[in-house]
PDB file of C-alpha atoms in Angstrom:
ATOM      1  CA  MET X   1     -19.267 -10.385   0.339  1.00  0.00           C
ATOM      2  CA  ALA X   2     -19.537 -11.617  -3.333  1.00  0.00           C
ATOM      3  CA  GLU X   3     -21.035 -14.899  -1.851  1.00  0.00           C
ATOM      4  CA  MET X   4     -23.275 -13.996   0.604  1.00  0.00           C
ATOM      5  CA  ASN X   5     -25.510 -11.135  -1.459  1.00  0.00           C
ATOM      6  CA  GLY X   6     -25.100 -13.125  -4.816  1.00  0.00           C
ATOM      7  CA  PHE X   7     -22.678 -11.626  -7.448  1.00  0.00           C
ATOM      8  CA  ARG X   8     -19.606 -12.875  -9.340  1.00  0.00           C
ATOM      9  CA  HIS X   9     -16.762 -10.592  -7.880  1.00  0.00           C
ATOM     10  CA  VAL X  10     -14.039 -10.424 -10.930  1.00  0.00           C
ATOM     11  CA  LYS X  11     -10.256  -9.191  -9.892  1.00  0.00           C
ATOM     12  CA  SER X  12      -8.402  -8.043 -12.720  1.00  0.00           C
ATOM     13  CA  GLN X  13      -4.655  -9.891 -12.700  1.00  0.00           C
ATOM     14  CA  GLU X  14      -3.039  -7.077 -14.212  1.00  0.00           C
ATOM     15  CA  TYR X  15      -2.253  -4.821 -11.799  1.00  0.00           C
ATOM     16  CA  HIS X  16       0.287  -2.484 -13.763  1.00  0.00           C
ATOM     17  CA  GLY X  17      -1.550  -1.217 -17.216  1.00  0.00           C
ATOM     18  CA  ARG X  18      -3.302   2.110 -15.494  1.00  0.00           C
ATOM     19  CA  ARG X  19      -3.109   3.836 -18.638  1.00  0.00           C
ATOM     20  CA  LEU X  20      -4.094   2.152 -21.936  1.00  0.00           C
ATOM     21  CA  THR X  21      -3.857   3.110 -25.652  1.00  0.00           C
ATOM     22  CA  ARG X  22      -7.632   3.729 -27.512  1.00  0.00           C
ATOM     23  CA  ASP X  23      -7.448  -0.278 -28.901  1.00  0.00           C
ATOM     24  CA  GLU X  24      -6.879  -1.581 -25.383  1.00  0.00           C
ATOM     25  CA  GLU X  25      -9.854   0.544 -24.027  1.00  0.00           C
ATOM     26  CA  ALA X  26     -12.042  -0.942 -26.091  1.00  0.00           C
ATOM     27  CA  ASP X  27     -11.193  -4.562 -25.632  1.00  0.00           C
ATOM     28  CA  PHE X  28     -11.304  -3.322 -21.359  1.00  0.00           C
ATOM     29  CA  VAL X  29     -14.869  -2.639 -22.306  1.00  0.00           C
ATOM     30  CA  TYR X  30     -15.842  -5.403 -24.123  1.00  0.00           C
ATOM     31  CA  GLU X  31     -14.584  -7.503 -21.675  1.00  0.00           C
ATOM     32  CA  VAL X  32     -16.965  -6.041 -18.964  1.00  0.00           C
ATOM     33  CA  MET X  33     -19.891  -6.342 -21.237  1.00  0.00           C
ATOM     34  CA  ALA X  34     -19.144 -10.111 -21.742  1.00  0.00           C
ATOM     35  CA  ILE X  35     -19.215 -10.299 -18.039  1.00  0.00           C
ATOM     36  CA  PRO X  36     -23.227 -11.499 -16.674  1.00  0.00           C
ATOM     37  CA  PRO X  37     -24.637  -9.802 -14.202  1.00  0.00           C
ATOM     38  CA  PRO X  38     -24.735  -8.967 -11.843  1.00  0.00           C
ATOM     39  CA  PHE X  39     -20.451  -8.993 -10.901  1.00  0.00           C
ATOM     40  CA  LEU X  40     -18.273  -6.647  -9.670  1.00  0.00           C
ATOM     41  CA  TYR X  41     -15.215  -5.767 -11.255  1.00  0.00           C
ATOM     42  CA  ASN X  42     -12.063  -4.599  -9.296  1.00  0.00           C
ATOM     43  CA  ARG X  43      -8.761  -3.064 -11.498  1.00  0.00           C
ATOM     44  CA  HIS X  44      -6.168  -0.326 -11.109  1.00  0.00           C
ATOM     45  CA  LEU X  45      -7.587   1.554 -13.795  1.00  0.00           C
ATOM     46  CA  ASP X  46      -7.291   5.670 -15.172  1.00  0.00           C
ATOM     47  CA  PHE X  47     -11.274   6.012 -15.707  1.00  0.00           C
ATOM     48  CA  ILE X  48     -12.857   4.790 -19.120  1.00  0.00           C
ATOM     49  CA  ARG X  49     -15.850   6.636 -20.060  1.00  0.00           C
ATOM     50  CA  PHE X  50     -17.717   4.011 -21.534  1.00  0.00           C
ATOM     51  CA  PRO X  51     -20.042   5.281 -24.255  1.00  0.00           C
ATOM     52  CA  SER X  52     -16.858   6.890 -26.282  1.00  0.00           C
ATOM     53  CA  HIS X  53     -16.758   3.516 -27.008  1.00  0.00           C
ATOM     54  CA  PHE X  54     -19.929   3.206 -28.356  1.00  0.00           C
ATOM     55  CA  ALA X  55     -21.022   0.467 -25.038  1.00  0.00           C
ATOM     56  CA  SER X  56     -24.550  -0.525 -24.348  1.00  0.00           C
ATOM     57  CA  ILE X  57     -24.066  -0.350 -20.871  1.00  0.00           C
ATOM     58  CA  THR X  58     -22.453   2.325 -18.521  1.00  0.00           C
ATOM     59  CA  PRO X  59     -21.123   0.620 -15.292  1.00  0.00           C
ATOM     60  CA  SER X  60     -21.538   2.389 -11.993  1.00  0.00           C
ATOM     61  CA  TYR X  61     -17.783   3.360 -10.707  1.00  0.00           C
ATOM     62  CA  THR X  62     -16.734   3.004  -7.330  1.00  0.00           C
ATOM     63  CA  ASN X  63     -13.557   3.563  -5.169  1.00  0.00           C
ATOM     64  CA  LEU X  64     -11.633   4.052  -2.014  1.00  0.00           C
ATOM     65  CA  ILE X  65      -9.400   6.272  -1.641  1.00  0.00           C
ATOM     66  CA  ARG X  66      -6.832   6.856   1.695  1.00  0.00           C
ATOM     67  CA  ASP X  67      -5.099  10.571   2.690  1.00  0.00           C
ATOM     68  CA  PRO X  68      -2.530  11.075   0.632  1.00  0.00           C
ATOM     69  CA  VAL X  69       0.577  11.241   2.221  1.00  0.00           C
ATOM     70  CA  GLU X  70      -0.267   8.682   4.493  1.00  0.00           C
ATOM     71  CA  ARG X  71      -0.809   6.423   0.431  1.00  0.00           C
ATOM     72  CA  LYS X  72       2.745   8.194  -0.159  1.00  0.00           C
ATOM     73  CA  ILE X  73       4.000   6.422   2.979  1.00  0.00           C
ATOM     74  CA  SER X  74       2.713   3.457   2.275  1.00  0.00           C
ATOM     75  CA  SER X  75       3.829   3.200  -1.601  1.00  0.00           C
ATOM     76  CA  PHE X  76       7.651   4.043   0.090  1.00  0.00           C
ATOM     77  CA  TYR X  77       8.567   1.199   1.985  1.00  0.00           C
ATOM     78  CA  TYR X  78       5.848  -1.234   0.182  1.00  0.00           C
ATOM     79  CA  ILE X  79       7.460  -1.587  -2.595  1.00  0.00           C
ATOM     80  CA  ARG X  80      10.642  -1.828  -1.071  1.00  0.00           C
ATOM     81  CA  TYR X  81       9.597  -4.238   1.922  1.00  0.00           C
ATOM     82  CA  GLY X  82       6.075  -5.862   0.899  1.00  0.00           C
ATOM     83  CA  ASP X  83       3.945  -6.675   3.430  1.00  0.00           C
ATOM     84  CA  GLU X  84       3.051  -9.488   6.011  1.00  0.00           C
ATOM     85  CA  GLY X  85       1.231 -11.096   3.460  1.00  0.00           C
ATOM     86  CA  GLN X  86       3.825 -10.287   0.548  1.00  0.00           C
ATOM     87  CA  SER X  87       7.913  -9.475   0.899  1.00  0.00           C
ATOM     88  CA  ARG X  88      10.100  -7.825  -1.004  1.00  0.00           C
ATOM     89  CA  ASP X  89      13.595  -8.106  -2.176  1.00  0.00           C
ATOM     90  CA  GLY X  90      14.788  -4.802  -1.690  1.00  0.00           C
ATOM     91  CA  SER X  91      18.170  -4.891  -3.403  1.00  0.00           C
ATOM     92  CA  LYS X  92      16.931  -3.640  -6.350  1.00  0.00           C
ATOM     93  CA  ARG X  93      16.002  -0.689  -5.040  1.00  0.00           C
ATOM     94  CA  ASN X  94      16.880   1.991  -2.258  1.00  0.00           C
ATOM     95  CA  VAL X  95      16.325   0.460   1.061  1.00  0.00           C
ATOM     96  CA  ASN X  96      19.110   2.423   2.703  1.00  0.00           C
ATOM     97  CA  ILE X  97      17.028   5.689   2.877  1.00  0.00           C
ATOM     98  CA  THR X  98      14.085   6.746   4.663  1.00  0.00           C
ATOM     99  CA  PHE X  99      10.836   8.554   3.703  1.00  0.00           C
ATOM    100  CA  GLU X 100      12.116  11.660   5.652  1.00  0.00           C
ATOM    101  CA  ASP X 101      15.241  11.460   3.746  1.00  0.00           C
ATOM    102  CA  CYS X 102      13.579  11.469   0.467  1.00  0.00           C
ATOM    103  CA  VAL X 103      11.406  14.171   0.845  1.00  0.00           C
ATOM    104  CA  LEU X 104      14.385  16.687   2.400  1.00  0.00           C
ATOM    105  CA  LYS X 105      16.759  15.424  -0.548  1.00  0.00           C
ATOM    106  CA  THR X 106      13.220  16.081  -2.620  1.00  0.00           C
ATOM    107  CA  LEU X 107      14.118  12.488  -4.668  1.00  0.00           C
ATOM    108  CA  ASN X 108      11.835  12.194  -7.439  1.00  0.00           C
ATOM    109  CA  GLU X 109      10.028   9.224  -5.805  1.00  0.00           C
ATOM    110  CA  CYS X 110       9.027  12.449  -3.649  1.00  0.00           C
ATOM    111  CA  LYS X 111       8.593  15.452  -6.360  1.00  0.00           C
ATOM    112  CA  PRO X 112       5.250  16.892  -6.828  1.00  0.00           C
ATOM    113  CA  GLY X 113       3.202  14.942  -8.615  1.00  0.00           C
ATOM    114  CA  LYS X 114       4.339  11.424  -7.951  1.00  0.00           C
ATOM    115  CA  LEU X 115       1.485   8.742  -7.068  1.00  0.00           C
ATOM    116  CA  SER X 116      -0.854  11.147  -7.426  1.00  0.00           C
ATOM    117  CA  LEU X 117      -4.721  10.214  -6.613  1.00  0.00           C
ATOM    118  CA  ILE X 118      -6.600  12.578  -9.458  1.00  0.00           C
ATOM    119  CA  PRO X 119      -5.650  10.460 -12.535  1.00  0.00           C
ATOM    120  CA  PHE X 120      -7.641   7.434 -11.258  1.00  0.00           C
ATOM    121  CA  PHE X 121     -10.554   9.894 -11.560  1.00  0.00           C
ATOM    122  CA  CYS X 122      -9.813  12.523 -14.363  1.00  0.00           C
ATOM    123  CA  GLY X 123      -9.201   9.998 -16.815  1.00  0.00           C
ATOM    124  CA  GLN X 124      -6.816   8.662 -19.689  1.00  0.00           C
ATOM    125  CA  SER X 125      -5.987  11.689 -21.248  1.00  0.00           C
ATOM    126  CA  ASP X 126      -2.317  12.710 -21.902  1.00  0.00           C
ATOM    127  CA  LEU X 127      -3.656  16.337 -19.360  1.00  0.00           C
ATOM    128  CA  CYS X 128      -4.862  13.569 -16.158  1.00  0.00           C
ATOM    129  CA  HIS X 129      -1.229  13.143 -15.751  1.00  0.00           C
ATOM    130  CA  GLU X 130      -0.011  17.288 -15.856  1.00  0.00           C
ATOM    131  CA  ALA X 131      -0.657  18.172 -12.174  1.00  0.00           C
ATOM    132  CA  GLY X 132      -2.683  21.069 -12.472  1.00  0.00           C
ATOM    133  CA  GLU X 133      -6.886  22.614 -12.274  1.00  0.00           C
ATOM    134  CA  TRP X 134      -7.762  21.217 -15.538  1.00  0.00           C
ATOM    135  CA  ALA X 135      -7.280  17.404 -14.107  1.00  0.00           C
ATOM    136  CA  LEU X 136      -8.054  17.752 -10.596  1.00  0.00           C
ATOM    137  CA  GLU X 137     -11.771  19.242 -11.839  1.00  0.00           C
ATOM    138  CA  THR X 138     -12.206  16.810 -14.340  1.00  0.00           C
ATOM    139  CA  ALA X 139     -11.452  14.493 -11.593  1.00  0.00           C
ATOM    140  CA  LYS X 140     -13.949  15.719  -9.310  1.00  0.00           C
ATOM    141  CA  ARG X 141     -16.718  16.411 -12.758  1.00  0.00           C
ATOM    142  CA  ASN X 142     -15.963  12.790 -13.298  1.00  0.00           C
ATOM    143  CA  VAL X 143     -16.866  11.820  -9.490  1.00  0.00           C
ATOM    144  CA  ILE X 144     -20.410  13.492  -9.285  1.00  0.00           C
ATOM    145  CA  GLU X 145     -21.678  12.212 -13.262  1.00  0.00           C
ATOM    146  CA  ASN X 146     -20.012   8.533 -12.798  1.00  0.00           C
ATOM    147  CA  TYR X 147     -19.039   7.601  -9.320  1.00  0.00           C
ATOM    148  CA  VAL X 148     -21.700   6.008  -6.856  1.00  0.00           C
ATOM    149  CA  PHE X 149     -19.458   6.962  -4.615  1.00  0.00           C
ATOM    150  CA  VAL X 150     -15.521   7.524  -3.358  1.00  0.00           C
ATOM    151  CA  GLY X 151     -15.383   5.769   0.528  1.00  0.00           C
ATOM    152  CA  LEU X 152     -12.347   7.089   2.625  1.00  0.00           C
ATOM    153  CA  LEU X 153     -10.094   3.908   4.413  1.00  0.00           C
ATOM    154  CA  GLU X 154      -9.738   6.601   7.213  1.00  0.00           C
ATOM    155  CA  HIS X 155     -13.424   6.355   7.610  1.00  0.00           C
ATOM    156  CA  LEU X 156     -14.104   3.143   6.751  1.00  0.00           C
ATOM    157  CA  HIS X 157     -16.645   1.629   8.542  1.00  0.00           C
ATOM    158  CA  ARG X 158     -19.267   5.108   7.482  1.00  0.00           C
ATOM    159  CA  SER X 159     -17.604   4.206   4.085  1.00  0.00           C
ATOM    160  CA  LEU X 160     -19.355   0.699   4.161  1.00  0.00           C
ATOM    161  CA  ARG X 161     -22.609   2.090   5.996  1.00  0.00           C
ATOM    162  CA  ILE X 162     -22.887   4.241   2.730  1.00  0.00           C
ATOM    163  CA  TRP X 163     -22.034   1.531  -0.164  1.00  0.00           C
ATOM    164  CA  GLN X 164     -24.996  -0.574   1.930  1.00  0.00           C
ATOM    165  CA  HIS X 165     -27.395   1.931   1.280  1.00  0.00           C
ATOM    166  CA  LEU X 166     -26.788   3.187  -1.902  1.00  0.00           C
ATOM    167  CA  MET X 167     -25.578  -0.425  -3.557  1.00  0.00           C
ATOM    168  CA  PRO X 168     -27.389  -2.963  -1.089  1.00  0.00           C
ATOM    169  CA  ALA X 169     -27.269  -5.817  -3.621  1.00  0.00           C
ATOM    170  CA  PHE X 170     -23.424  -5.812  -3.131  1.00  0.00           C
ATOM    171  CA  PHE X 171     -22.319  -4.766   0.048  1.00  0.00           C
ATOM    172  CA  ARG X 172     -25.305  -5.409   1.784  1.00  0.00           C
ATOM    173  CA  SER X 173     -23.877  -6.282   5.533  1.00  0.00           C
ATOM    174  CA  ALA X 174     -20.715  -5.072   4.855  1.00  0.00           C
ATOM    175  CA  PRO X 175     -19.966  -3.337   8.163  1.00  0.00           C
ATOM    176  CA  GLN X 176     -20.800  -6.379  10.147  1.00  0.00           C
ATOM    177  CA  ALA X 177     -18.347  -8.230   7.970  1.00  0.00           C
ATOM    178  CA  TYR X 178     -16.100  -5.938   8.432  1.00  0.00           C
ATOM    179  CA  ASP X 179     -16.576  -6.069  12.003  1.00  0.00           C
ATOM    180  CA  ALA X 180     -15.558  -9.389  12.418  1.00  0.00           C
ATOM    181  CA  ILE X 181     -12.457  -9.323  10.212  1.00  0.00           C
ATOM    182  CA  LEU X 182     -11.138  -6.865  12.773  1.00  0.00           C
ATOM    183  CA  ALA X 183     -12.081  -8.778  15.499  1.00  0.00           C
ATOM    184  CA  GLN X 184     -10.084 -11.599  14.157  1.00  0.00           C
ATOM    185  CA  ASN X 185      -7.221  -9.335  14.467  1.00  0.00           C
ATOM    186  CA  THR X 186      -5.978  -9.941  11.104  1.00  0.00           C
ATOM    187  CA  THR X 187      -5.444  -6.367   9.621  1.00  0.00           C
ATOM    188  CA  ASN X 188      -1.622  -5.781  10.767  1.00  0.00           C
ATOM    189  CA  LYS X 189      -1.151  -8.471   7.537  1.00  0.00           C
ATOM    190  CA  PHE X 190      -1.489  -5.718   4.820  1.00  0.00           C
ATOM    191  CA  LYS X 191       1.061  -3.223   6.801  1.00  0.00           C
ATOM    192  CA  SER X 192       4.024  -2.192   4.678  1.00  0.00           C
ATOM    193  CA  LEU X 193       6.822  -3.669   6.873  1.00  0.00           C
ATOM    194  CA  SER X 194      10.054  -2.086   7.684  1.00  0.00           C
ATOM    195  CA  ARG X 195       7.893   1.389   8.053  1.00  0.00           C
ATOM    196  CA  VAL X 196       9.325   4.507   9.566  1.00  0.00           C
ATOM    197  CA  GLU X 197       7.197   7.057  10.701  1.00  0.00           C
ATOM    198  CA  PRO X 198       8.586  10.668   9.297  1.00  0.00           C
ATOM    199  CA  PRO X 199       8.223  13.513  11.652  1.00  0.00           C
ATOM    200  CA  GLU X 200       5.008  15.900  10.969  1.00  0.00           C
ATOM    201  CA  HIS X 201       7.315  18.307   9.512  1.00  0.00           C
ATOM    202  CA  VAL X 202       8.316  16.602   7.175  1.00  0.00           C
ATOM    203  CA  LYS X 203       4.171  14.747   6.229  1.00  0.00           C
ATOM    204  CA  GLU X 204       3.939  19.242   6.040  1.00  0.00           C
ATOM    205  CA  ILE X 205       6.448  19.629   3.509  1.00  0.00           C
ATOM    206  CA  MET X 206       4.453  16.831   1.756  1.00  0.00           C
ATOM    207  CA  ARG X 207       0.920  18.097   2.009  1.00  0.00           C
ATOM    208  CA  LYS X 208       2.445  21.508   0.409  1.00  0.00           C
ATOM    209  CA  ARG X 209       3.273  19.747  -2.036  1.00  0.00           C
ATOM    210  CA  MET X 210       0.101  17.609  -2.931  1.00  0.00           C
ATOM    211  CA  ARG X 211      -1.735  20.705  -2.645  1.00  0.00           C
ATOM    212  CA  LEU X 212      -3.809  19.561  -5.691  1.00  0.00           C
ATOM    213  CA  ASP X 213      -4.579  15.752  -4.313  1.00  0.00           C
ATOM    214  CA  TYR X 214      -5.906  17.363  -0.720  1.00  0.00           C
ATOM    215  CA  GLU X 215      -7.637  19.450  -2.906  1.00  0.00           C
ATOM    216  CA  PHE X 216      -9.513  16.350  -4.088  1.00  0.00           C
ATOM    217  CA  TYR X 217      -9.720  14.469  -1.248  1.00  0.00           C
ATOM    218  CA  ASN X 218     -11.355  17.476   1.101  1.00  0.00           C
ATOM    219  CA  PHE X 219     -13.824  17.147  -2.081  1.00  0.00           C
ATOM    220  CA  ILE X 220     -14.758  13.898  -1.633  1.00  0.00           C
ATOM    221  CA  LYS X 221     -14.810  13.970   2.420  1.00  0.00           C
ATOM    222  CA  GLU X 222     -17.112  16.410   1.709  1.00  0.00           C
ATOM    223  CA  ARG X 223     -19.360  14.720  -0.191  1.00  0.00           C
ATOM    224  CA  MET X 224     -19.682  12.008   2.237  1.00  0.00           C
ATOM    225  CA  VAL X 225     -20.898  14.103   4.888  1.00  0.00           C
ATOM    226  CA  LEU X 226     -23.465  15.487   2.554  1.00  0.00           C
ATOM    227  CA  ILE X 227     -24.799  11.655   1.930  1.00  0.00           C
ATOM    228  CA  GLU X 228     -24.016  11.153   5.592  1.00  0.00           C
ATOM    229  CA  LYS X 229     -26.557  14.290   6.159  1.00  0.00           C
ATOM    230  CA  GLN X 230     -29.191  13.529   2.834  1.00  0.00           C
ATOM    231  CA  PHE X 231     -29.987  10.047   4.040  1.00  0.00           C
ATOM    232  CA  ASP X 232     -29.780  10.221   7.659  1.00  0.00           C
ATOM    233  CA  LEU X 233     -26.900   7.555   8.648  1.00  0.00           C
ATOM    234  CA  PRO X 234     -25.111   6.659  11.231  1.00  0.00           C
ATOM    235  CA  THR X 235     -21.507   6.292  11.035  1.00  0.00           C
ATOM    236  CA  ARG X 236     -21.474   3.610  14.518  1.00  0.00           C
ATOM    237  CA  LYS X 237     -24.545   2.657  16.454  1.00  0.00           C
ATOM    238  CA  THR X 238     -23.897   1.970  20.200  1.00  0.00           C
ATOM    239  CA  ARG X 239     -25.479  -0.597  22.357  1.00  0.00           C
ATOM    240  CA  LYS X 240     -28.281   1.281  22.654  1.00  0.00           C
ATOM    241  CA  GLY X 241     -28.663   1.555  19.110  1.00  0.00           C
ATOM    242  CA  LYS X 242     -28.235   5.162  19.536  1.00  0.00           C
ATOM    243  CA  LYS X 243     -27.048   7.172  16.669  1.00  0.00           C
ATOM    244  CA  LYS X 244     -23.001   7.875  16.863  1.00  0.00           C
ATOM    245  CA  ARG X 245     -20.700  10.278  14.677  1.00  0.00           C
ATOM    246  CA  GLY X 246     -17.047  11.141  14.190  1.00  0.00           C
ATOM    247  CA  THR X 247     -16.343   7.991  14.636  1.00  0.00           C
ATOM    248  CA  SER X 248     -13.178   6.530  11.987  1.00  0.00           C
ATOM    249  CA  LEU X 249     -11.507   3.231  11.525  1.00  0.00           C
ATOM    250  CA  GLU X 250      -8.326   3.341  10.442  1.00  0.00           C
ATOM    251  CA  ARG X 251      -5.564   0.510   8.707  1.00  0.00           C
ATOM    252  CA  GLU X 252      -3.148   0.280   6.626  1.00  0.00           C
ATOM    253  CA  GLY X 253      -3.310   0.318   2.531  1.00  0.00           C
ATOM    254  CA  ARG X 254      -1.919   0.526  -0.443  1.00  0.00           C
ATOM    255  CA  ASP X 255      -3.305   1.911  -3.413  1.00  0.00           C
ATOM    256  CA  VAL X 256      -6.716   2.243  -4.368  1.00  0.00           C
TER     257      VAL X 256
END
């Protein structure tokens, strides 16, 4: 998309530093401000409020999330085995348990609050990492005030159409580009290896444990529907050009 639409895609090589000190926040803000526009900066990072660092510009935030339990399952197996693009040595992990075991035994990885979506949108405060209403409401408010759009992996094609409408300088022709990728049948390389699908009752246990994450997820889903209605955006088009709503495309993913 960068080459097609004439912008620079800057992908951070820092994959683990989501939470920053005050000085690290300032360094990050200055780093981003020094990049000549137009550009898209990509990094796993909890929300940072640029004006709090006297920044002269405020970036247009955007993000993509997925169903919290599906994300949890994918991450559980990815950290043990990797995916087709990057396998991992699971010898240092407890690979003799399944996600179902983890949930039913309430192991640390499967306790409430682990691998939550909310801190990404809430911010750098310690309170953002405490499962509670304050973090949830702060995350919602940040989405409303600072994010152009937050898409859903389960409805990726719909999300791409919205991005194309709201941010055409970056996402023009994105739905068509994604269709071309699907036609090449290369998305399987992102699937976590050795994934064992848990039964529905196990997923339901985790949904209850991740209640706040689902409240946030449904909030994002509701905003997607409102945007589609506001701009009269179709999710797909039939060959005759008729609008077709309700289509969703699913693929594996790990993080947002």
